[in-house]
Amino acid sequence: MNGKAPTKSLRISVRGVVQGVGFRPFVYRLAHEYGLSGWVRNTSGSVEIEVEGQEAAVDRFITALKAEAPPMASIEEITTAPMPPKGHTDFVIVSSRAERGKYQLVSPDIATCRPCQEEIFSPGDRRYRYPFTNCTNCGPRFTIIKDIPYDRPRTTMGHFKMCSDCQREYDDPLDRRFHAQPNACPKCGPRLELADGLGNAVASSDVIHSAADLLKEGKILAIKGLGGFLLACDATNRQTVHTLRERKRRLSKPFAVMMASLDDVRKHCLVSSDEESLLLSPQCPIVLLRWQEAQSDVCSEVAPGLKYLGVMLPYTPLHHLLMRETNLPLIMTSGNLSEEPIAKDNDEALRRLGHIAEYFLLHDRGIYAKYDDSVYTVEQGTPRAVRRARGYAPYPIFLPFKARPVLACGAEEKNTFCLTKDEHAFVSQHIGDLENEETLQHFEDTVELYERLFRIEPEIVAYDLHPEYLSSKYALGLRAEGKPGLRPVPVQHHHAHVVSCMVENNVKAPVIGVAFDGTGYGTDGTLWGGEFLVADWKGFERVGHLEPVPMPGGAAAIHRPYRMALGYLYGLTGQDILLEGLPILGRIDSEEVAIIKHQVERRLNSPLTSGAGRLFDAVSALAGVRGVVDYEAQAAIELEMLATDVIDPADSSCYPFSIVEETECRVLKLADLISAVVEDVEKGVPAPLISARFHRTMARIIVRMCRLIAGDRGIRLVALSGGVFQNRLLSRLTLEALQKEGFEVLTHRLVPCNDGGISLGQAVIANFALS
């Protein structure tokens, strides 16, 4: 008996990153492949589909939606509901529908795909050497979106009318540029312009070729990119690099370098297979690679004193074309003065960067959101965020609970904020150090953008306990700015560190949280930073910490580690130590030494700190490595670099320390450790060996303290967080030692362990603080 195959009619909703990634064309092709009829459209909250056809074909279609989705799509949820047959005769893409209060995940910007790369280097292609080539699989997304749904009129490409050829691609469901909102070509799209430092146009028949010639001549160029301007110059030219440092006021902080290909990268750095995958990924971040300086012609001034080089591959067509023309490794660093936000608009760049760059490579595609390059490391095969921005934000961190609408304002340095809604934590791109009005304005503008894109009206605002953080002042000022119902929740800095690590690992049970950083405001009004907490999402108990010491001159001790060294010497040992035998301290003016000693003894402008970062600074100064810093953590980083190649697994020698019980808290006493370091220096022990011994000691301190806490509380789960754990050597030694003791160890991957991850922890804690 021959009967008709059963049919099925469904209404489907797909949530996730499914706009701006070629998802509708994919659905269209899939429906035609299975002989189905209906339609697909974008809405403010999802992609909606109506589909009709044979039951078996519809079922296969549903399976394929997730299994075969475009590479940059990330499907969070597919829901289906039966519907009466509509009698559709074809499958089509229909107009988008805006929905009040609904939101859609937004794709980050995506590095240039292989087919687009082939087009710009193919002389017969109509996009040959066109620097704004893109398709549904690559190109700008977040940086050009003004609002959702993601359609061209709601982007900065809205005023570019497509030519007939581009329109034909855009309208063809079988073309990879079908509904590619930034689609353009030399006839109808954005254009490059070369200008001098005053903004005067420089005549050129080939702007990219002229720009490449200027770079080869040793000039500094400001290049408009995806999320702002980059300052570029020849990384092999010492004089040019020196000039860039002087003009940018960045005396020794390392620069990132762009190289044309993976083969070029291997000429300068060691590259593991995991690092290779990260370099070539659609996110295309800066990756910190082991630098083979002896065989590299990248000059040492690019990353002075360091063994790692920040390297990225080209991620826009303009980069690919420039790198091919110059055939040089190029410094590509944020277009700003140190500690200011990146410049994004042409007039702004000419005004702010005119004293740094001699020439400007401008274009007329607007940038809506500022966006720095992301920075990652790979440790033990796992990529770890150092700075999360381009390619990653605004993609959310998924929460294991349904969150309230919370705005978490983050920390002062390496600021990010976080907005939560449903199961999503939208951690912003890297904002920067909130130390000036420009960066605060960038922070406020980006908060407004995220609230609009993701339709979030916060009910709770979380902020750091530190009363002088601009992020905290902003949070507390919101109630006075017309939001009286907003409930403020203060969150302790190190509790936020630990919870950020917990939540990205989907752990709710109490952990032993080891939070090591420079400084963070404690509940007792002192500066914490060497903390052992028993913590969960709701609260914490401080069960151990490094011994507090005075910081002579307060913030001055951060910039001058020799002051921190004297704080430890005079604050802990209580001895009059002869400084003449110490390589840095022995050169300090005796009058300044007397003032510092007086400050320490009388506690004059010398706040107490338990910060692990300050201990690293002090040992660096004592060992003669670094007495004054030009950038954050420089002394500790250079101390780590010395030990990297001399650490001996067979050597278990450590410096002495003791742990004492004080009021409901264990304190790690450091006087013996400091005295032993001084003794080694006086005996002439080389600084690399002192550094190696000190790093082993810090790992042993962590293990010893965790073992004691575990004995009290029965907790075998340890979360490591705080900027000190960016130290690869310390992290590796600590992880190995804890695992050897049978602990399960949580570390960061998705958000940085530094203050860039604080906002995620704040948001989660605030969600439960008022429950």
Short mmCIF file of C-alpha atoms in Angstrom, two decimals, residues 111-119 138 176 280 320:
data_model
loop_
_atom_site.label_atom_id
_atom_site.label_comp_id
_atom_site.label_asym_id
_atom_site.label_seq_id
_atom_site.Cartn_x
_atom_site.Cartn_y
_atom_site.Cartn_z
CA ALA A 111 39.88 38.00 11.13
CA THR A 112 39.97 37.91 7.33
CA CYS A 113 39.00 34.47 6.02
CA ARG A 114 41.06 32.50 3.49
CA PRO A 115 38.75 33.12 0.46
CA CYS A 116 38.84 36.89 1.07
CA GLN A 117 42.64 36.76 1.38
CA GLU A 118 42.81 34.97 -1.97
CA GLU A 119 40.64 37.64 -3.60
CA CYS A 138 34.88 37.55 8.36
CA ARG A 176 29.04 33.85 0.65
CA LEU A 280 45.63 31.31 13.08
CA HIS A 320 47.67 41.62 4.80
#
